[in-house]
Coordinates of C-alpha atoms in Angstrom, one line a residue:
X1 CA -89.7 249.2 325.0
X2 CA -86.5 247.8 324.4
X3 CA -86.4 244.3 322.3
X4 CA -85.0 241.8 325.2
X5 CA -88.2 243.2 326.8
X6 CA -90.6 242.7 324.7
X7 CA -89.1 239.1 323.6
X8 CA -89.2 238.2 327.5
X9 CA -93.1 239.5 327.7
X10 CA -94.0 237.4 324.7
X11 CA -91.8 234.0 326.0
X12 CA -94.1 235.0 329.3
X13 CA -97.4 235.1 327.5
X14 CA -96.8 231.6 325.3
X15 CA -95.9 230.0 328.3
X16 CA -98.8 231.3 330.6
X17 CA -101.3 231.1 327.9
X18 CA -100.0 228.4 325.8
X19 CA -99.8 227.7 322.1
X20 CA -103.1 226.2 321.6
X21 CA -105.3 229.2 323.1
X22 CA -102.6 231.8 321.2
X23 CA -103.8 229.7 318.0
X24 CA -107.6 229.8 318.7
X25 CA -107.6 233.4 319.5
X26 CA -106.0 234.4 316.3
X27 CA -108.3 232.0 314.4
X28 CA -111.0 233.8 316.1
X29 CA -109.9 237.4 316.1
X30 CA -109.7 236.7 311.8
X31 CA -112.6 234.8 311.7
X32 CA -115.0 237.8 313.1
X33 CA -113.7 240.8 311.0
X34 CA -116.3 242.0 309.7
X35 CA -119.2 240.2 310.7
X36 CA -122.6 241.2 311.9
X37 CA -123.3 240.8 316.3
X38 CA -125.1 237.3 315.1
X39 CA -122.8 235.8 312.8
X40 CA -120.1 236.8 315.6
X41 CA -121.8 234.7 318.4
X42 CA -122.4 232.0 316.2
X43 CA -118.5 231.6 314.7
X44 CA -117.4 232.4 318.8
X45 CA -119.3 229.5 319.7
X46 CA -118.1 226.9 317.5
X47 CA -114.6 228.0 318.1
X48 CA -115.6 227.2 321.6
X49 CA -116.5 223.7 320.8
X50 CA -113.5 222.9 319.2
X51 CA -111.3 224.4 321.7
X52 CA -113.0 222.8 324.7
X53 CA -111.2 219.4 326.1
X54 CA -113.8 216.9 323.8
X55 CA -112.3 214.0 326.7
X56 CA -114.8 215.3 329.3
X57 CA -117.8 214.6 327.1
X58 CA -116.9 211.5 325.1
X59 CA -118.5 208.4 326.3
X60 CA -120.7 210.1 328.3
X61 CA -125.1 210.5 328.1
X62 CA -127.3 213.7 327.9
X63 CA -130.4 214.5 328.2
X64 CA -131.9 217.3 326.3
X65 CA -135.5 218.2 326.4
X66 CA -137.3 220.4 324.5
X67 CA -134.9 219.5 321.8
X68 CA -136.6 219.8 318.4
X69 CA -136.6 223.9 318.2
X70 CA -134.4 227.0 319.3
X71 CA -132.2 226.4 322.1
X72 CA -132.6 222.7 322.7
X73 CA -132.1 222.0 319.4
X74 CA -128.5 223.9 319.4
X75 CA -127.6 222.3 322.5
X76 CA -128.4 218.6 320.9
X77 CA -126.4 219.5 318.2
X78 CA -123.3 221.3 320.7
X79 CA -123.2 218.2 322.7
X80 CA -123.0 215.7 320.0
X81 CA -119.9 217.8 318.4
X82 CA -118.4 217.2 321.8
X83 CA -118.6 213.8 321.0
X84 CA -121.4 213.4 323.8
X85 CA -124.0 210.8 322.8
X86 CA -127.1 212.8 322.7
X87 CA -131.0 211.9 323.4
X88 CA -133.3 214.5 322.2
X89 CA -136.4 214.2 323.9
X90 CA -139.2 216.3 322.1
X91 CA -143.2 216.2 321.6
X92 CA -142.9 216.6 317.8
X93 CA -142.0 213.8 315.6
X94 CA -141.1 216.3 312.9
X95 CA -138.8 218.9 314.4
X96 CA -137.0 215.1 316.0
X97 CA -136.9 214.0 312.2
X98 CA -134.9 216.8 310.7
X99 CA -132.4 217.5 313.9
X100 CA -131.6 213.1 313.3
X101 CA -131.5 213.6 309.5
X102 CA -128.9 216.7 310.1
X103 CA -127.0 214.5 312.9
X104 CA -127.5 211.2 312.5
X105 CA -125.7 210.0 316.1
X106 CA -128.6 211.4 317.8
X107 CA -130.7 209.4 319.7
X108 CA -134.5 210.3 319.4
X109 CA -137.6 210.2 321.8
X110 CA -141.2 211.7 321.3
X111 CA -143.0 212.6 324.6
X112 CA -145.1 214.7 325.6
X113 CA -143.9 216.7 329.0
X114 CA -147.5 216.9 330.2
X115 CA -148.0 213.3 330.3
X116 CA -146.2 212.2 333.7
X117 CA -146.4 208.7 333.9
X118 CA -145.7 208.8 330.2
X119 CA -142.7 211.2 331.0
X120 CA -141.0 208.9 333.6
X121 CA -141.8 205.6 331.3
X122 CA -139.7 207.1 328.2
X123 CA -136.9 208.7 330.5
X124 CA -136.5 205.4 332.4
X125 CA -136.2 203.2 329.2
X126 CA -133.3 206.2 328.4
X127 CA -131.4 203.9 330.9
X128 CA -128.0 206.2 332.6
X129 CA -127.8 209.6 332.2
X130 CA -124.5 211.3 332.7
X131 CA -125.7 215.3 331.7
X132 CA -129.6 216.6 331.8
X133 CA -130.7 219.8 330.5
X134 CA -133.9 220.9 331.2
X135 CA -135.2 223.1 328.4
X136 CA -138.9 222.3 327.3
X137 CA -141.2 225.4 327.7
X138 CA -144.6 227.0 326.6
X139 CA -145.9 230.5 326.9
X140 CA -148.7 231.7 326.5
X141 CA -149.2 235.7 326.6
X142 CA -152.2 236.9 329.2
X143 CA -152.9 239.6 331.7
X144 CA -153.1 238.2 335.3
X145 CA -157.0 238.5 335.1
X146 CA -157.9 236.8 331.7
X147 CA -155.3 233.7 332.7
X148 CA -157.3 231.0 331.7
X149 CA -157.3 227.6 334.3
X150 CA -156.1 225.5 331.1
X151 CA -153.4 227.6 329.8
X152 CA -152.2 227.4 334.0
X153 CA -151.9 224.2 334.1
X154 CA -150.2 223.9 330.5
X155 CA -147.2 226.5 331.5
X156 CA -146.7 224.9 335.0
X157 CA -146.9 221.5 333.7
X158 CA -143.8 221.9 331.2
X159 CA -142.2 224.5 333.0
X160 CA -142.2 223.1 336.3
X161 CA -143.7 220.0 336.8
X162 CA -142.0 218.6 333.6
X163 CA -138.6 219.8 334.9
X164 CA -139.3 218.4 338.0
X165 CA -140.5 215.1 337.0
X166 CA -137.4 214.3 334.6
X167 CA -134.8 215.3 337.0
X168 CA -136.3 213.1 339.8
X169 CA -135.9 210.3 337.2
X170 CA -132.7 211.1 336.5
X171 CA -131.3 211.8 339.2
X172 CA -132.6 208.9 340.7
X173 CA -130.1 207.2 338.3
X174 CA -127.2 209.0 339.3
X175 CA -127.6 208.5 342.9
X176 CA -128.1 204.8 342.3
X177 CA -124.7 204.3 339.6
X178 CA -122.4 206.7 342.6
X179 CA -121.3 208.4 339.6
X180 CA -122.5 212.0 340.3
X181 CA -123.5 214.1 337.1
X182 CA -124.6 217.8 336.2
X183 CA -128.1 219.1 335.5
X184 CA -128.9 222.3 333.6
X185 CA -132.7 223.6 334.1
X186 CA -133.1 226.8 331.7
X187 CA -135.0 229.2 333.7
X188 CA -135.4 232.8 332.6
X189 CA -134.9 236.4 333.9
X190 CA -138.4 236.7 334.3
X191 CA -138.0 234.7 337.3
X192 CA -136.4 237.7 338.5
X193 CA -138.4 240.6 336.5
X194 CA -141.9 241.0 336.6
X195 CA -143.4 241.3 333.2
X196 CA -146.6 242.2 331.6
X197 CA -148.8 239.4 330.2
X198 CA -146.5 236.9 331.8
X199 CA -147.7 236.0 335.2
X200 CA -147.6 232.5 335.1
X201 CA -144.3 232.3 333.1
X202 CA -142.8 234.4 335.8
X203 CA -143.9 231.9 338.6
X204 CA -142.9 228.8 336.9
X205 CA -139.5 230.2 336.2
X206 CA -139.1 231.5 339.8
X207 CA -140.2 227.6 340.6
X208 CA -137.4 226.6 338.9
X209 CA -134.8 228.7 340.2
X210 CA -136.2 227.4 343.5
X211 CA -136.0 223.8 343.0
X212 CA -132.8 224.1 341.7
X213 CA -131.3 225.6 344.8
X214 CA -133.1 222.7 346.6
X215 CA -132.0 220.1 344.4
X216 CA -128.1 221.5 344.2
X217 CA -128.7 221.4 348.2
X218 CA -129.7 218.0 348.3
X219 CA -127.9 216.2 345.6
X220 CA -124.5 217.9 345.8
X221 CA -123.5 215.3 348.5
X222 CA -123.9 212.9 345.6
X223 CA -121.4 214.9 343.5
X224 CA -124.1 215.8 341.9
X225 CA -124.0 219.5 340.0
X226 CA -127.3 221.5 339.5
X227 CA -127.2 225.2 337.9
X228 CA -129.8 227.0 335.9
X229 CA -129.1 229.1 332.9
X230 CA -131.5 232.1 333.1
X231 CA -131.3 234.2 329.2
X232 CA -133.0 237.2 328.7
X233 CA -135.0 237.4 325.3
X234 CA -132.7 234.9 322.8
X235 CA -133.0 235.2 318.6
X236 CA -134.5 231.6 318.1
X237 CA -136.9 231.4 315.1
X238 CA -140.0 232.2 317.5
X239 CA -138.2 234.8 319.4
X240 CA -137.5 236.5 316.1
X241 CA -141.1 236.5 315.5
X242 CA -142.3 237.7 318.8
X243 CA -140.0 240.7 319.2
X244 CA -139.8 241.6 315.6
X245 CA -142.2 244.9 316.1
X246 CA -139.8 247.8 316.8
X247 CA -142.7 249.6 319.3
X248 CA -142.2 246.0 321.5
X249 CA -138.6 245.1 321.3
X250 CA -137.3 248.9 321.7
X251 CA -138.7 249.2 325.3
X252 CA -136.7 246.0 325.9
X253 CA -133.3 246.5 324.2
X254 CA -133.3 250.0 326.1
X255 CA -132.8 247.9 329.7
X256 CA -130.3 245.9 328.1
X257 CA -126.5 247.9 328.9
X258 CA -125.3 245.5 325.9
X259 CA -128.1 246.8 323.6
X260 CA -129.4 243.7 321.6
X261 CA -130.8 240.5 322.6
X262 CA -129.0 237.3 322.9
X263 CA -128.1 234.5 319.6
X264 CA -128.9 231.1 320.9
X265 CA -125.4 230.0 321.0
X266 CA -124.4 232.5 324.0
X267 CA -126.9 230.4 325.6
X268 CA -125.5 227.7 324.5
X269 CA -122.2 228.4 325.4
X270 CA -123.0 228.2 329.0
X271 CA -125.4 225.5 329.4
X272 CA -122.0 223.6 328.1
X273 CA -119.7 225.6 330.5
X274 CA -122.3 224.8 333.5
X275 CA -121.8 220.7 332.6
X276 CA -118.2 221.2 331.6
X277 CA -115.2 220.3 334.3
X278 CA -114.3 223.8 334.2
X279 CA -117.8 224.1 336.4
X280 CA -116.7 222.0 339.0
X281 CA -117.1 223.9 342.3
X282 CA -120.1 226.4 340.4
X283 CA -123.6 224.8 342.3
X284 CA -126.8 226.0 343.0
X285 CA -126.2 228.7 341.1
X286 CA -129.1 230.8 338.4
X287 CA -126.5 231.9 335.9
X288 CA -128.1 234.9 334.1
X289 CA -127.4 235.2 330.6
X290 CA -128.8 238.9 329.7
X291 CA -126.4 241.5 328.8
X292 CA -126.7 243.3 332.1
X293 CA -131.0 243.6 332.0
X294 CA -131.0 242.9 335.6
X295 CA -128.7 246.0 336.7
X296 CA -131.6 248.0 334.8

């Protein structure tokens, strides 16, 4: 290739791509020599943070329930790097403690999910919201038969009901202020896989993905977004835990084309795309984060 050409490609490149993204790519591209699947996610998602346009979430609200642990937790702490001012909405006082000891800018609120007059109290006195995330969730592992009426009620009350009841609150808000928003309800692939031991996490998750597509219908007229996120199995501390036994997890990874299971911040990373600008037309949509498990 002669020289001139190669000079005019690059001069093409630089001005398509621009200097900034050239800059982050290399920083990148060094940063993950190396490094283990994990550490790679994790240093992929920070540079994704800093690269994003910070304008779109300064001065705005969010939302984030289920925010003490796992992927709440990292999307509490995402969103306040963005320079979003973050409420953290958890039933533990202790896992709210440490995540406002390591960033002191978030705002804190204990609740418990199950409780819905409670719920809609505390999310009221949280005055305007300009992003939700829905992320609070229980499981509880059972074969259809042996589901017990109490642990029912318990998954469909925070998977559902909860998600239902906070949205209606804050979306409420939105339609009132004529400011429109985006709401992000983490759903699951098992609302689109059957799974052993997980029949009523598997219909509150399909519940989600249901009312999202109603409330997308509904409140889009209101410049309202509404997506879910819908992750396969994701490395959080109790994820870890649960699919540490090689006779569980290997059955697993082997539907998964990519062959692991997902770090946190991949999940992350498009919760924050979904309320980002750069999602403006995406609507209605269950986003599934799963390494190609659903082509399995």
């Amino acid at each position: 290739m002669r020289v001139s050409t190669l000079k005019s490609l690059t001069l093409f490149f630089v001005e398509v791509v621009g200097y900034r993204e050239i800059f982050w790519y290399i920083v990148t591209y060094k940063n993950v020599q190396g490094k283990t699947p994990r550490e790679r996610s994790i240093i992929c998602g920070q540079n994704l943070a800093r690269r994003m346009d910070n304008k779109q979430f300064q001065g705005k609200k969010a939302l984030v329930t289920g925010a003490g642990k796992g992927i709440g937790r990292e999307t509490a702490k995402r969103l306040a790097q963005l320079g979003t001012h973050v409420v953290a909405l958890s039933r533990t006082q202790e896992d709210l403690d440490s995540l406002k000891f390591e960033i002191p800018s978030i705002e804190i609120v204990q609740c418990e999910l199950q409780d819905w007059d409670c719920t809609r109290r505390k999310v009221q006195e949280i005055g305007a919201v300009d992003f939700l995330v829905n992320n609070a969730g229980v499981n509880k592992l059972d074969r259809f038969l042996d589901v017990k009426k109490e642990d029912l009620d318990c998954i469909m009350n925070v998977n559902f009901k909860a998600v239902f009841n906070v949205a209606q609150v804050v979306a409420a808000g939105m339609v009132d202020r004529k400011c429109g928003g985006a709401i992000v309800n983490v759903s699951s692939t098992a609302s689109m896989r059957g799974l052993e031991e997980h029949a009523v996490y598997c219909a509150s998750k399909a519940a989600v993905d249901k009312l999202t597509h109603v409330m997308a219908l509904e409140l889009g007229k209101h410049k309202i977004r509404v997506n879910s996120v819908n992750p396969t199995v994701a490395l959080t501390e109790l994820g870890r835990m649960a699919w540490s036994d090689p006779a569980k997890a290997d059955p697993m990874l082997a539907r998964i084309p990519m062959g692991r299971f997902l770090e946190v911040s991949e999940i992350v990373d498009a919760i924050v795309f979904l309320l980002s600008d750069q999602a403006s037309m995406i609507h209605g949509v269950n986003l599934p984060v799963e390494g190609g498990l659903l082509t399995s």
